Amino acid sequence: MSEALLEVKNLKKYFPIKGGIFQVTVGHVRAVENVSFTLNKGETYGLVGESGCGKSTAGRTIIRLYEKDGGQVLFKGIDVHALDKKELRKIRPKMQIVFQDPYSSLNPRMTVGDIVGEALLEHGICNKKEVKDRVREILYRCGLLHYHIDRYPHEFSGGQRQRIGIARALALEPEFIVCDEPVSALDVSIQSQIINLLSDLQEEYGFSYLFISHDLSVVKHVSHKIGVMYLGSMVETAEKNEIFRNPLHPYTKALLSAVPIPDPTAKKERIILTGDIPSPANPPKGCKFHTRCPYATDRCKEEEPQLKDAGGGHMVACHLI
């Protein structure tokens, strides 16, 4: 049985809404609401959902780029949000992130060598004499060449910049990496290269990934388990094959129906969701999905469903199950 590396329990993250002359708090955007999951060593947990559902906010709150508003994040049994600055600095190298946009996530005034090597010097992993050799080795592992070390980000393509971002995360020898839509800004031909690179690195070093994406076909390729988020909450979670073989939540079924099939002769029923996505600042009462669900009942409009086991660890939050 695999050992749990990360445990997320009822995580909450709200952003205040300011209003009036004195900018007082008049409400909150409930970006993440009671999200829970477990990630084992050497595994990838795919977090999927539409844009604005809170996936990226959850990832950033987990590694404490944002402070939580409730719940717990346990990394190797340590409560990440209970650590002071000194203790957090010690654990930082073990938790890294690859950002979505390879253009804005790199400092245009720094060379690749400085971008990747900065953290090595800051955390005392290398001295100034050793850092260049170490950076060249990391760049090579990520599919870049030794002479790239003295170049600036604007001299690279989008795929190469994302490799630099991966190299920066890899430099500190982490155990857990948040991949925040790492291929969504790239061409399809480049996406497969980056996904294969991440898979190869995981196989070689035993990393654990939280892979955030809105593309289920990508998540299927890299993940061991999948969690589906809607409007800040988890609505379904299960092993990858179980989610694709037997989706239970109407929202998951709609997402899967949108995944393209490479066979042009194959027929597939497309589920079109009607209505607008509710605002996370004012979520609907009861089930958050009931305003767009074709199967919604009166109970769905009044009572919020809780995640329950539908068998074999397949968790779903739906009154119809």
PDB file of C-alpha atoms in Angstrom:
ATOM      1  CA  MET A   1       0.000   0.000   0.000  1.00  0.00           C
ATOM      2  CA  SER A   2       1.350   3.427  -0.986  1.00  0.00           C
ATOM      3  CA  GLU A   3       2.283   5.902   1.700  1.00  0.00           C
ATOM      4  CA  ALA A   4       0.348   9.192   1.813  1.00  0.00           C
ATOM      5  CA  LEU A   5       2.581  12.173   1.038  1.00  0.00           C
ATOM      6  CA  LEU A   6      -0.101  14.879   1.058  1.00  0.00           C
ATOM      7  CA  GLU A   7      -3.440  14.995   2.845  1.00  0.00           C
ATOM      8  CA  VAL A   8      -5.850  17.851   2.153  1.00  0.00           C
ATOM      9  CA  LYS A   9      -8.774  18.020   4.571  1.00  0.00           C
ATOM     10  CA  ASN A  10     -11.781  20.348   4.090  1.00  0.00           C
ATOM     11  CA  LEU A  11      -9.616  23.102   2.604  1.00  0.00           C
ATOM     12  CA  LYS A  12     -11.225  26.535   2.312  1.00  0.00           C
ATOM     13  CA  LYS A  13     -10.018  29.733   0.664  1.00  0.00           C
ATOM     14  CA  TYR A  14     -12.135  32.901   0.467  1.00  0.00           C
ATOM     15  CA  PHE A  15     -11.265  36.248  -1.099  1.00  0.00           C
ATOM     16  CA  PRO A  16     -12.870  39.384   0.385  1.00  0.00           C
ATOM     17  CA  ILE A  17     -15.049  41.658  -1.754  1.00  0.00           C
ATOM     18  CA  LYS A  18     -14.451  45.307  -0.883  1.00  0.00           C
ATOM     19  CA  GLY A  19     -17.010  48.068  -1.400  1.00  0.00           C
ATOM     20  CA  GLY A  20     -17.875  51.644  -0.483  1.00  0.00           C
ATOM     21  CA  ILE A  21     -15.688  54.679   0.174  1.00  0.00           C
ATOM     22  CA  PHE A  22     -13.881  52.999   3.054  1.00  0.00           C
ATOM     23  CA  GLN A  23     -13.412  49.716   1.169  1.00  0.00           C
ATOM     24  CA  VAL A  24     -15.064  47.589   3.826  1.00  0.00           C
ATOM     25  CA  THR A  25     -15.616  43.870   3.242  1.00  0.00           C
ATOM     26  CA  VAL A  26     -19.135  43.372   1.867  1.00  0.00           C
ATOM     27  CA  GLY A  27     -18.839  39.702   0.961  1.00  0.00           C
ATOM     28  CA  HIS A  28     -16.512  36.873   0.007  1.00  0.00           C
ATOM     29  CA  VAL A  29     -15.664  34.919  -3.131  1.00  0.00           C
ATOM     30  CA  ARG A  30     -15.750  31.294  -1.999  1.00  0.00           C
ATOM     31  CA  ALA A  31     -12.965  30.118  -4.303  1.00  0.00           C
ATOM     32  CA  VAL A  32     -12.299  26.804  -2.497  1.00  0.00           C
ATOM     33  CA  GLU A  33     -14.922  25.168  -0.279  1.00  0.00           C
ATOM     34  CA  ASN A  34     -14.263  21.975   1.713  1.00  0.00           C
ATOM     35  CA  VAL A  35     -11.871  20.304  -0.745  1.00  0.00           C
ATOM     36  CA  SER A  36     -10.373  17.009   0.473  1.00  0.00           C
ATOM     37  CA  PHE A  37      -8.109  14.401  -1.134  1.00  0.00           C
ATOM     38  CA  THR A  38      -5.009  12.286  -0.491  1.00  0.00           C
ATOM     39  CA  LEU A  39      -1.923  12.039  -2.702  1.00  0.00           C
ATOM     40  CA  ASN A  40       0.460   9.103  -2.348  1.00  0.00           C
ATOM     41  CA  LYS A  41       4.198   9.057  -3.044  1.00  0.00           C
ATOM     42  CA  GLY A  42       5.053   8.722  -6.716  1.00  0.00           C
ATOM     43  CA  GLU A  43       1.453   9.309  -7.848  1.00  0.00           C
ATOM     44  CA  THR A  44      -0.300  12.028  -9.834  1.00  0.00           C
ATOM     45  CA  TYR A  45      -3.631  13.466  -8.702  1.00  0.00           C
ATOM     46  CA  GLY A  46      -5.535  15.159 -11.541  1.00  0.00           C
ATOM     47  CA  LEU A  47      -7.726  18.108 -10.528  1.00  0.00           C
ATOM     48  CA  VAL A  48     -10.167  19.055 -13.285  1.00  0.00           C
ATOM     49  CA  GLY A  49     -13.029  21.446 -13.896  1.00  0.00           C
ATOM     50  CA  GLU A  50     -14.067  24.489 -15.903  1.00  0.00           C
ATOM     51  CA  SER A  51     -12.139  27.752 -15.764  1.00  0.00           C
ATOM     52  CA  GLY A  52     -12.932  29.621 -12.549  1.00  0.00           C
ATOM     53  CA  CYS A  53     -13.865  26.538 -10.508  1.00  0.00           C
ATOM     54  CA  GLY A  54     -11.027  27.095  -7.995  1.00  0.00           C
ATOM     55  CA  LYS A  55      -8.472  24.522  -9.181  1.00  0.00           C
ATOM     56  CA  SER A  56      -5.481  26.877  -9.322  1.00  0.00           C
ATOM     57  CA  THR A  57      -6.456  28.576  -6.069  1.00  0.00           C
ATOM     58  CA  ALA A  58      -6.574  25.168  -4.374  1.00  0.00           C
ATOM     59  CA  GLY A  59      -3.104  24.299  -5.692  1.00  0.00           C
ATOM     60  CA  ARG A  60      -1.598  27.584  -4.544  1.00  0.00           C
ATOM     61  CA  THR A  61      -3.247  27.355  -1.130  1.00  0.00           C
ATOM     62  CA  ILE A  62      -1.916  23.815  -0.666  1.00  0.00           C
ATOM     63  CA  ILE A  63       1.710  24.977  -1.022  1.00  0.00           C
ATOM     64  CA  ARG A  64       0.905  28.134   0.966  1.00  0.00           C
ATOM     65  CA  LEU A  65       1.274  30.771  -1.719  1.00  0.00           C
ATOM     66  CA  TYR A  66      -2.152  31.723  -0.324  1.00  0.00           C
ATOM     67  CA  GLU A  67      -3.129  31.463   3.327  1.00  0.00           C
ATOM     68  CA  LYS A  68      -6.067  29.117   3.984  1.00  0.00           C
ATOM     69  CA  ASP A  69      -9.375  30.133   5.575  1.00  0.00           C
ATOM     70  CA  GLY A  70     -10.168  26.686   6.913  1.00  0.00           C
ATOM     71  CA  GLY A  71      -9.211  23.031   6.829  1.00  0.00           C
ATOM     72  CA  GLN A  72      -5.792  21.366   6.923  1.00  0.00           C
ATOM     73  CA  VAL A  73      -2.916  20.619   4.564  1.00  0.00           C
ATOM     74  CA  LEU A  74      -0.646  17.849   5.847  1.00  0.00           C
ATOM     75  CA  PHE A  75       2.640  17.258   3.999  1.00  0.00           C
ATOM     76  CA  LYS A  76       4.339  14.118   5.349  1.00  0.00           C
ATOM     77  CA  GLY A  77       2.196  14.590   8.465  1.00  0.00           C
ATOM     78  CA  ILE A  78       3.265  18.233   8.957  1.00  0.00           C
ATOM     79  CA  ASP A  79       0.568  20.930   8.983  1.00  0.00           C
ATOM     80  CA  VAL A  80       1.926  23.326   6.334  1.00  0.00           C
ATOM     81  CA  HIS A  81      -0.207  26.283   7.430  1.00  0.00           C
ATOM     82  CA  ALA A  82       0.811  25.936  11.086  1.00  0.00           C
ATOM     83  CA  LEU A  83       4.519  26.512  10.357  1.00  0.00           C
ATOM     84  CA  ASP A  84       6.244  29.804  11.114  1.00  0.00           C
ATOM     85  CA  LYS A  85       8.426  31.485   8.451  1.00  0.00           C
ATOM     86  CA  LYS A  86      11.625  29.747   9.563  1.00  0.00           C
ATOM     87  CA  GLU A  87      10.030  26.281   9.580  1.00  0.00           C
ATOM     88  CA  LEU A  88       8.243  26.942   6.272  1.00  0.00           C
ATOM     89  CA  ARG A  89      11.551  27.905   4.641  1.00  0.00           C
ATOM     90  CA  LYS A  90      12.961  24.474   5.553  1.00  0.00           C
ATOM     91  CA  ILE A  91      10.069  22.635   3.899  1.00  0.00           C
ATOM     92  CA  ARG A  92       9.779  24.909   0.837  1.00  0.00           C
ATOM     93  CA  PRO A  93      12.327  23.025  -1.328  1.00  0.00           C
ATOM     94  CA  LYS A  94      10.202  19.877  -1.059  1.00  0.00           C
ATOM     95  CA  MET A  95       7.056  21.584  -2.446  1.00  0.00           C
ATOM     96  CA  GLN A  96       7.376  23.354  -5.802  1.00  0.00           C
ATOM     97  CA  ILE A  97       5.091  24.671  -8.553  1.00  0.00           C
ATOM     98  CA  VAL A  98       5.143  24.873 -12.356  1.00  0.00           C
ATOM     99  CA  PHE A  99       3.011  27.829 -13.421  1.00  0.00           C
ATOM    100  CA  GLN A 100       0.518  27.924 -16.272  1.00  0.00           C
ATOM    101  CA  ASP A 101       2.023  30.768 -18.288  1.00  0.00           C
ATOM    102  CA  PRO A 102       5.631  30.107 -19.360  1.00  0.00           C
ATOM    103  CA  TYR A 103       5.905  33.726 -20.533  1.00  0.00           C
ATOM    104  CA  SER A 104       5.021  35.663 -17.381  1.00  0.00           C
ATOM    105  CA  SER A 105       6.430  33.162 -14.854  1.00  0.00           C
ATOM    106  CA  LEU A 106      10.066  33.846 -15.848  1.00  0.00           C
ATOM    107  CA  ASN A 107      11.919  37.066 -15.037  1.00  0.00           C
ATOM    108  CA  PRO A 108      12.852  38.603 -18.437  1.00  0.00           C
ATOM    109  CA  ARG A 109      15.895  40.352 -16.928  1.00  0.00           C
ATOM    110  CA  MET A 110      17.524  37.168 -15.651  1.00  0.00           C
ATOM    111  CA  THR A 111      19.422  34.550 -17.625  1.00  0.00           C
ATOM    112  CA  VAL A 112      18.274  30.937 -17.532  1.00  0.00           C
ATOM    113  CA  GLY A 113      21.270  30.113 -15.333  1.00  0.00           C
ATOM    114  CA  ASP A 114      20.215  32.721 -12.782  1.00  0.00           C
ATOM    115  CA  ILE A 115      16.534  31.695 -12.910  1.00  0.00           C
ATOM    116  CA  VAL A 116      17.286  28.029 -12.201  1.00  0.00           C
ATOM    117  CA  GLY A 117      20.289  28.604  -9.951  1.00  0.00           C
ATOM    118  CA  GLU A 118      18.840  31.351  -7.747  1.00  0.00           C
ATOM    119  CA  ALA A 119      17.031  28.961  -5.393  1.00  0.00           C
ATOM    120  CA  LEU A 120      20.082  26.654  -5.190  1.00  0.00           C
ATOM    121  CA  LEU A 121      22.155  29.516  -3.812  1.00  0.00           C
ATOM    122  CA  GLU A 122      19.335  30.866  -1.633  1.00  0.00           C
ATOM    123  CA  HIS A 123      18.824  27.523   0.117  1.00  0.00           C
ATOM    124  CA  GLY A 124      22.548  26.751   0.358  1.00  0.00           C
ATOM    125  CA  ILE A 125      22.339  23.611  -1.796  1.00  0.00           C
ATOM    126  CA  CYS A 126      25.255  24.768  -3.970  1.00  0.00           C
ATOM    127  CA  ASN A 127      27.982  27.373  -3.674  1.00  0.00           C
ATOM    128  CA  LYS A 128      28.779  29.853  -6.458  1.00  0.00           C
ATOM    129  CA  LYS A 129      31.491  27.605  -7.917  1.00  0.00           C
ATOM    130  CA  GLU A 130      29.225  24.561  -8.169  1.00  0.00           C
ATOM    131  CA  VAL A 131      25.989  26.206  -9.279  1.00  0.00           C
ATOM    132  CA  LYS A 132      26.705  26.454 -13.048  1.00  0.00           C
ATOM    133  CA  ASP A 133      27.527  22.750 -13.375  1.00  0.00           C
ATOM    134  CA  ARG A 134      24.473  21.857 -11.346  1.00  0.00           C
ATOM    135  CA  VAL A 135      22.207  24.086 -13.485  1.00  0.00           C
ATOM    136  CA  ARG A 136      23.610  22.620 -16.736  1.00  0.00           C
ATOM    137  CA  GLU A 137      22.854  19.121 -15.440  1.00  0.00           C
ATOM    138  CA  ILE A 138      19.264  20.083 -14.565  1.00  0.00           C
ATOM    139  CA  LEU A 139      18.714  21.787 -17.938  1.00  0.00           C
ATOM    140  CA  TYR A 140      19.976  18.671 -19.725  1.00  0.00           C
ATOM    141  CA  ARG A 141      17.483  16.503 -17.795  1.00  0.00           C
ATOM    142  CA  CYS A 142      14.718  18.823 -18.973  1.00  0.00           C
ATOM    143  CA  GLY A 143      15.715  18.651 -22.644  1.00  0.00           C
ATOM    144  CA  LEU A 144      17.731  21.894 -22.873  1.00  0.00           C
ATOM    145  CA  LEU A 145      21.363  22.358 -23.934  1.00  0.00           C
ATOM    146  CA  HIS A 146      24.374  23.601 -21.983  1.00  0.00           C
ATOM    147  CA  TYR A 147      24.693  26.859 -23.932  1.00  0.00           C
ATOM    148  CA  HIS A 148      21.114  27.850 -23.011  1.00  0.00           C
ATOM    149  CA  ILE A 149      22.366  28.774 -19.547  1.00  0.00           C
ATOM    150  CA  ASP A 150      23.455  32.276 -20.621  1.00  0.00           C
ATOM    151  CA  ARG A 151      20.370  33.127 -22.663  1.00  0.00           C
ATOM    152  CA  TYR A 152      17.308  35.148 -21.638  1.00  0.00           C
ATOM    153  CA  PRO A 153      13.663  33.938 -21.642  1.00  0.00           C
ATOM    154  CA  HIS A 154      12.686  35.982 -24.734  1.00  0.00           C
ATOM    155  CA  GLU A 155      15.126  33.903 -26.812  1.00  0.00           C
ATOM    156  CA  PHE A 156      13.089  30.700 -26.284  1.00  0.00           C
ATOM    157  CA  SER A 157       9.856  29.247 -27.622  1.00  0.00           C
ATOM    158  CA  GLY A 158       6.848  28.593 -25.383  1.00  0.00           C
ATOM    159  CA  GLY A 159       7.702  24.910 -24.977  1.00  0.00           C
ATOM    160  CA  GLN A 160      11.321  25.695 -24.102  1.00  0.00           C
ATOM    161  CA  ARG A 161      10.206  28.278 -21.535  1.00  0.00           C
ATOM    162  CA  GLN A 162       7.994  25.698 -19.878  1.00  0.00           C
ATOM    163  CA  ARG A 163      10.995  23.353 -19.745  1.00  0.00           C
ATOM    164  CA  ILE A 164      12.880  26.151 -17.945  1.00  0.00           C
ATOM    165  CA  GLY A 165       9.977  26.436 -15.487  1.00  0.00           C
ATOM    166  CA  ILE A 166      10.119  22.678 -14.893  1.00  0.00           C
ATOM    167  CA  ALA A 167      13.909  22.854 -14.446  1.00  0.00           C
ATOM    168  CA  ARG A 168      13.466  25.591 -11.845  1.00  0.00           C
ATOM    169  CA  ALA A 169      11.027  23.399  -9.902  1.00  0.00           C
ATOM    170  CA  LEU A 170      13.289  20.350 -10.295  1.00  0.00           C
ATOM    171  CA  ALA A 171      16.421  22.160  -9.064  1.00  0.00           C
ATOM    172  CA  LEU A 172      15.600  21.841  -5.361  1.00  0.00           C
ATOM    173  CA  GLU A 173      14.896  18.092  -5.613  1.00  0.00           C
ATOM    174  CA  PRO A 174      11.265  18.357  -4.476  1.00  0.00           C
ATOM    175  CA  GLU A 175       8.984  15.513  -3.486  1.00  0.00           C
ATOM    176  CA  PHE A 176       5.743  17.244  -4.488  1.00  0.00           C
ATOM    177  CA  ILE A 177       5.101  19.520  -7.499  1.00  0.00           C
ATOM    178  CA  VAL A 178       1.926  21.449  -8.312  1.00  0.00           C
ATOM    179  CA  CYS A 179       1.548  21.522 -12.104  1.00  0.00           C
ATOM    180  CA  ASP A 180      -0.869  24.412 -12.650  1.00  0.00           C
ATOM    181  CA  GLU A 181      -2.173  23.833 -16.203  1.00  0.00           C
ATOM    182  CA  PRO A 182       1.420  23.452 -17.448  1.00  0.00           C
ATOM    183  CA  VAL A 183       0.467  22.710 -21.072  1.00  0.00           C
ATOM    184  CA  SER A 184      -2.680  24.790 -21.642  1.00  0.00           C
ATOM    185  CA  ALA A 185      -0.741  27.736 -23.154  1.00  0.00           C
ATOM    186  CA  LEU A 186       1.231  25.499 -25.549  1.00  0.00           C
ATOM    187  CA  ASP A 187       0.603  24.106 -29.034  1.00  0.00           C
ATOM    188  CA  VAL A 188      -0.794  20.568 -29.127  1.00  0.00           C
ATOM    189  CA  SER A 189       2.425  19.163 -30.622  1.00  0.00           C
ATOM    190  CA  ILE A 190       4.454  20.695 -27.776  1.00  0.00           C
ATOM    191  CA  GLN A 191       1.963  19.590 -25.108  1.00  0.00           C
ATOM    192  CA  SER A 192       2.795  15.920 -25.632  1.00  0.00           C
ATOM    193  CA  GLN A 193       6.532  16.632 -25.252  1.00  0.00           C
ATOM    194  CA  ILE A 194       6.020  18.406 -21.918  1.00  0.00           C
ATOM    195  CA  ILE A 195       3.643  15.706 -20.631  1.00  0.00           C
ATOM    196  CA  ASN A 196       6.128  12.985 -21.575  1.00  0.00           C
ATOM    197  CA  LEU A 197       8.916  14.950 -19.865  1.00  0.00           C
ATOM    198  CA  LEU A 198       6.886  15.188 -16.642  1.00  0.00           C
ATOM    199  CA  SER A 199       6.097  11.451 -16.804  1.00  0.00           C
ATOM    200  CA  ASP A 200       9.750  10.544 -17.392  1.00  0.00           C
ATOM    201  CA  LEU A 201      10.904  12.733 -14.489  1.00  0.00           C
ATOM    202  CA  GLN A 202       8.300  11.150 -12.220  1.00  0.00           C
ATOM    203  CA  GLU A 203       9.440   7.673 -13.172  1.00  0.00           C
ATOM    204  CA  GLU A 204      13.101   8.584 -12.588  1.00  0.00           C
ATOM    205  CA  TYR A 205      12.794  10.573  -9.353  1.00  0.00           C
ATOM    206  CA  GLY A 206       9.504   9.447  -7.829  1.00  0.00           C
ATOM    207  CA  PHE A 207       7.879  12.900  -7.716  1.00  0.00           C
ATOM    208  CA  SER A 208       4.242  13.296  -6.719  1.00  0.00           C
ATOM    209  CA  TYR A 209       2.219  15.699  -8.870  1.00  0.00           C
ATOM    210  CA  LEU A 210      -0.974  17.634  -8.357  1.00  0.00           C
ATOM    211  CA  PHE A 211      -1.844  18.080 -12.036  1.00  0.00           C
ATOM    212  CA  ILE A 212      -4.380  20.869 -12.550  1.00  0.00           C
ATOM    213  CA  SER A 213      -6.123  21.033 -15.923  1.00  0.00           C
ATOM    214  CA  HIS A 214      -9.426  21.635 -17.680  1.00  0.00           C
ATOM    215  CA  ASP A 215      -8.485  19.092 -20.366  1.00  0.00           C
ATOM    216  CA  LEU A 216      -9.612  15.595 -19.384  1.00  0.00           C
ATOM    217  CA  SER A 217      -7.708  13.945 -22.235  1.00  0.00           C
ATOM    218  CA  VAL A 218      -4.447  15.319 -20.793  1.00  0.00           C
ATOM    219  CA  VAL A 219      -5.390  14.337 -17.242  1.00  0.00           C
ATOM    220  CA  LYS A 220      -6.223  10.803 -18.377  1.00  0.00           C
ATOM    221  CA  HIS A 221      -2.711  10.413 -19.765  1.00  0.00           C
ATOM    222  CA  VAL A 222      -0.837  11.475 -16.613  1.00  0.00           C
ATOM    223  CA  SER A 223      -3.043  10.820 -13.562  1.00  0.00           C
ATOM    224  CA  HIS A 224      -3.576   7.917 -11.189  1.00  0.00           C
ATOM    225  CA  LYS A 225      -6.561   9.493  -9.421  1.00  0.00           C
ATOM    226  CA  ILE A 226      -8.889  12.272 -10.539  1.00  0.00           C
ATOM    227  CA  GLY A 227     -10.923  14.844  -8.622  1.00  0.00           C
ATOM    228  CA  VAL A 228     -13.618  16.904 -10.368  1.00  0.00           C
ATOM    229  CA  MET A 229     -14.298  20.418  -9.028  1.00  0.00           C
ATOM    230  CA  TYR A 230     -17.304  22.634  -9.615  1.00  0.00           C
ATOM    231  CA  LEU A 231     -17.654  26.147  -8.204  1.00  0.00           C
ATOM    232  CA  GLY A 232     -15.018  25.578  -5.507  1.00  0.00           C
ATOM    233  CA  SER A 233     -16.227  22.154  -4.317  1.00  0.00           C
ATOM    234  CA  MET A 234     -15.260  18.583  -5.134  1.00  0.00           C
ATOM    235  CA  VAL A 235     -18.177  16.771  -6.792  1.00  0.00           C
ATOM    236  CA  GLU A 236     -16.544  13.455  -7.720  1.00  0.00           C
ATOM    237  CA  THR A 237     -13.260  11.653  -7.101  1.00  0.00           C
ATOM    238  CA  ALA A 238     -12.043   8.171  -8.003  1.00  0.00           C
ATOM    239  CA  GLU A 239      -9.294   6.184  -9.674  1.00  0.00           C
ATOM    240  CA  LYS A 240      -8.615   7.393 -13.221  1.00  0.00           C
ATOM    241  CA  ASN A 241     -10.007   4.344 -15.016  1.00  0.00           C
ATOM    242  CA  GLU A 242     -13.107   4.326 -12.827  1.00  0.00           C
ATOM    243  CA  ILE A 243     -13.892   7.985 -13.626  1.00  0.00           C
ATOM    244  CA  PHE A 244     -13.637   7.395 -17.372  1.00  0.00           C
ATOM    245  CA  ARG A 245     -15.415   4.017 -17.311  1.00  0.00           C
ATOM    246  CA  ASN A 246     -18.224   4.921 -14.922  1.00  0.00           C
ATOM    247  CA  PRO A 247     -18.752   8.686 -14.357  1.00  0.00           C
ATOM    248  CA  LEU A 248     -21.569   9.235 -11.868  1.00  0.00           C
ATOM    249  CA  HIS A 249     -22.013  12.983 -11.408  1.00  0.00           C
ATOM    250  CA  PRO A 250     -23.921  14.794 -14.212  1.00  0.00           C
ATOM    251  CA  TYR A 251     -21.166  17.433 -14.358  1.00  0.00           C
ATOM    252  CA  THR A 252     -18.452  14.794 -14.856  1.00  0.00           C
ATOM    253  CA  LYS A 253     -20.531  13.177 -17.605  1.00  0.00           C
ATOM    254  CA  ALA A 254     -20.830  16.545 -19.365  1.00  0.00           C
ATOM    255  CA  LEU A 255     -17.071  17.161 -19.154  1.00  0.00           C
ATOM    256  CA  LEU A 256     -16.300  13.684 -20.521  1.00  0.00           C
ATOM    257  CA  SER A 257     -18.750  14.129 -23.385  1.00  0.00           C
ATOM    258  CA  ALA A 258     -16.702  17.119 -24.551  1.00  0.00           C
ATOM    259  CA  VAL A 259     -13.459  15.108 -24.872  1.00  0.00           C
ATOM    260  CA  PRO A 260     -12.771  14.653 -28.617  1.00  0.00           C
ATOM    261  CA  ILE A 261     -12.461  11.132 -30.041  1.00  0.00           C
ATOM    262  CA  PRO A 262      -9.716  10.533 -32.638  1.00  0.00           C
ATOM    263  CA  ASP A 263     -11.975   8.177 -34.619  1.00  0.00           C
ATOM    264  CA  PRO A 264     -14.111  10.309 -37.032  1.00  0.00           C
ATOM    265  CA  THR A 265     -16.589   7.449 -37.563  1.00  0.00           C
ATOM    266  CA  ALA A 266     -17.328   7.016 -33.847  1.00  0.00           C
ATOM    267  CA  LYS A 267     -20.576   8.542 -32.617  1.00  0.00           C
ATOM    268  CA  LYS A 268     -20.723  10.224 -29.235  1.00  0.00           C
ATOM    269  CA  GLU A 269     -23.583  11.920 -27.421  1.00  0.00           C
ATOM    270  CA  ARG A 270     -22.571  15.463 -26.503  1.00  0.00           C
ATOM    271  CA  ILE A 271     -24.092  16.789 -23.272  1.00  0.00           C
ATOM    272  CA  ILE A 272     -24.642  20.546 -23.536  1.00  0.00           C
ATOM    273  CA  LEU A 273     -25.049  22.300 -20.187  1.00  0.00           C
ATOM    274  CA  THR A 274     -27.576  25.132 -20.219  1.00  0.00           C
ATOM    275  CA  GLY A 275     -27.578  28.245 -18.083  1.00  0.00           C
ATOM    276  CA  ASP A 276     -24.764  30.415 -16.793  1.00  0.00           C
ATOM    277  CA  ILE A 277     -22.152  29.394 -14.232  1.00  0.00           C
ATOM    278  CA  PRO A 278     -23.238  30.888 -10.870  1.00  0.00           C
ATOM    279  CA  SER A 279     -20.964  33.385  -9.147  1.00  0.00           C
ATOM    280  CA  PRO A 280     -18.705  31.964  -6.392  1.00  0.00           C
ATOM    281  CA  ALA A 281     -19.495  35.175  -4.507  1.00  0.00           C
ATOM    282  CA  ASN A 282     -23.154  34.154  -4.378  1.00  0.00           C
ATOM    283  CA  PRO A 283     -23.425  30.379  -4.903  1.00  0.00           C
ATOM    284  CA  PRO A 284     -26.916  28.866  -5.220  1.00  0.00           C
ATOM    285  CA  LYS A 285     -28.579  27.179  -2.276  1.00  0.00           C
ATOM    286  CA  GLY A 286     -28.480  23.389  -2.148  1.00  0.00           C
ATOM    287  CA  CYS A 287     -26.433  21.665  -4.825  1.00  0.00           C
ATOM    288  CA  LYS A 288     -24.295  24.269  -6.601  1.00  0.00           C
ATOM    289  CA  PHE A 289     -24.820  22.455  -9.900  1.00  0.00           C
ATOM    290  CA  HIS A 290     -28.623  22.334  -9.781  1.00  0.00           C
ATOM    291  CA  THR A 291     -29.032  25.512 -11.899  1.00  0.00           C
ATOM    292  CA  ARG A 292     -27.434  23.711 -14.881  1.00  0.00           C
ATOM    293  CA  CYS A 293     -28.286  20.074 -14.132  1.00  0.00           C
ATOM    294  CA  PRO A 294     -30.900  18.420 -16.386  1.00  0.00           C
ATOM    295  CA  TYR A 295     -31.827  15.965 -13.581  1.00  0.00           C
ATOM    296  CA  ALA A 296     -32.231  18.452 -10.685  1.00  0.00           C
ATOM    297  CA  THR A 297     -35.052  17.792  -8.191  1.00  0.00           C
ATOM    298  CA  ASP A 298     -36.585  19.926  -5.447  1.00  0.00           C
ATOM    299  CA  ARG A 299     -34.227  18.274  -2.965  1.00  0.00           C
ATOM    300  CA  CYS A 300     -31.230  19.408  -5.035  1.00  0.00           C
ATOM    301  CA  LYS A 301     -32.423  23.011  -4.753  1.00  0.00           C
ATOM    302  CA  GLU A 302     -32.657  22.901  -0.963  1.00  0.00           C
ATOM    303  CA  GLU A 303     -30.103  20.408   0.397  1.00  0.00           C
ATOM    304  CA  GLU A 304     -26.381  20.421  -0.391  1.00  0.00           C
ATOM    305  CA  PRO A 305     -25.140  16.884  -1.214  1.00  0.00           C
ATOM    306  CA  GLN A 306     -22.077  15.527   0.601  1.00  0.00           C
ATOM    307  CA  LEU A 307     -19.379  13.310  -0.887  1.00  0.00           C
ATOM    308  CA  LYS A 308     -20.309   9.692  -0.278  1.00  0.00           C
ATOM    309  CA  ASP A 309     -18.805   6.388  -1.332  1.00  0.00           C
ATOM    310  CA  ALA A 310     -20.643   4.877  -4.290  1.00  0.00           C
ATOM    311  CA  GLY A 311     -18.501   1.742  -4.040  1.00  0.00           C
ATOM    312  CA  GLY A 312     -14.802   0.934  -4.238  1.00  0.00           C
ATOM    313  CA  GLY A 313     -13.697   4.373  -3.069  1.00  0.00           C
ATOM    314  CA  HIS A 314     -15.599   6.140  -5.868  1.00  0.00           C
ATOM    315  CA  MET A 315     -16.807   9.303  -4.094  1.00  0.00           C
ATOM    316  CA  VAL A 316     -19.619  11.448  -5.515  1.00  0.00           C
ATOM    317  CA  ALA A 317     -21.680  14.382  -4.216  1.00  0.00           C
ATOM    318  CA  CYS A 318     -25.088  13.879  -5.834  1.00  0.00           C
ATOM    319  CA  HIS A 319     -28.551  13.154  -4.412  1.00  0.00           C
ATOM    320  CA  LEU A 320     -29.374  10.996  -7.441  1.00  0.00           C
ATOM    321  CA  ILE A 321     -26.730   8.389  -6.606  1.00  0.00           C
TER     322      ILE A 321
END
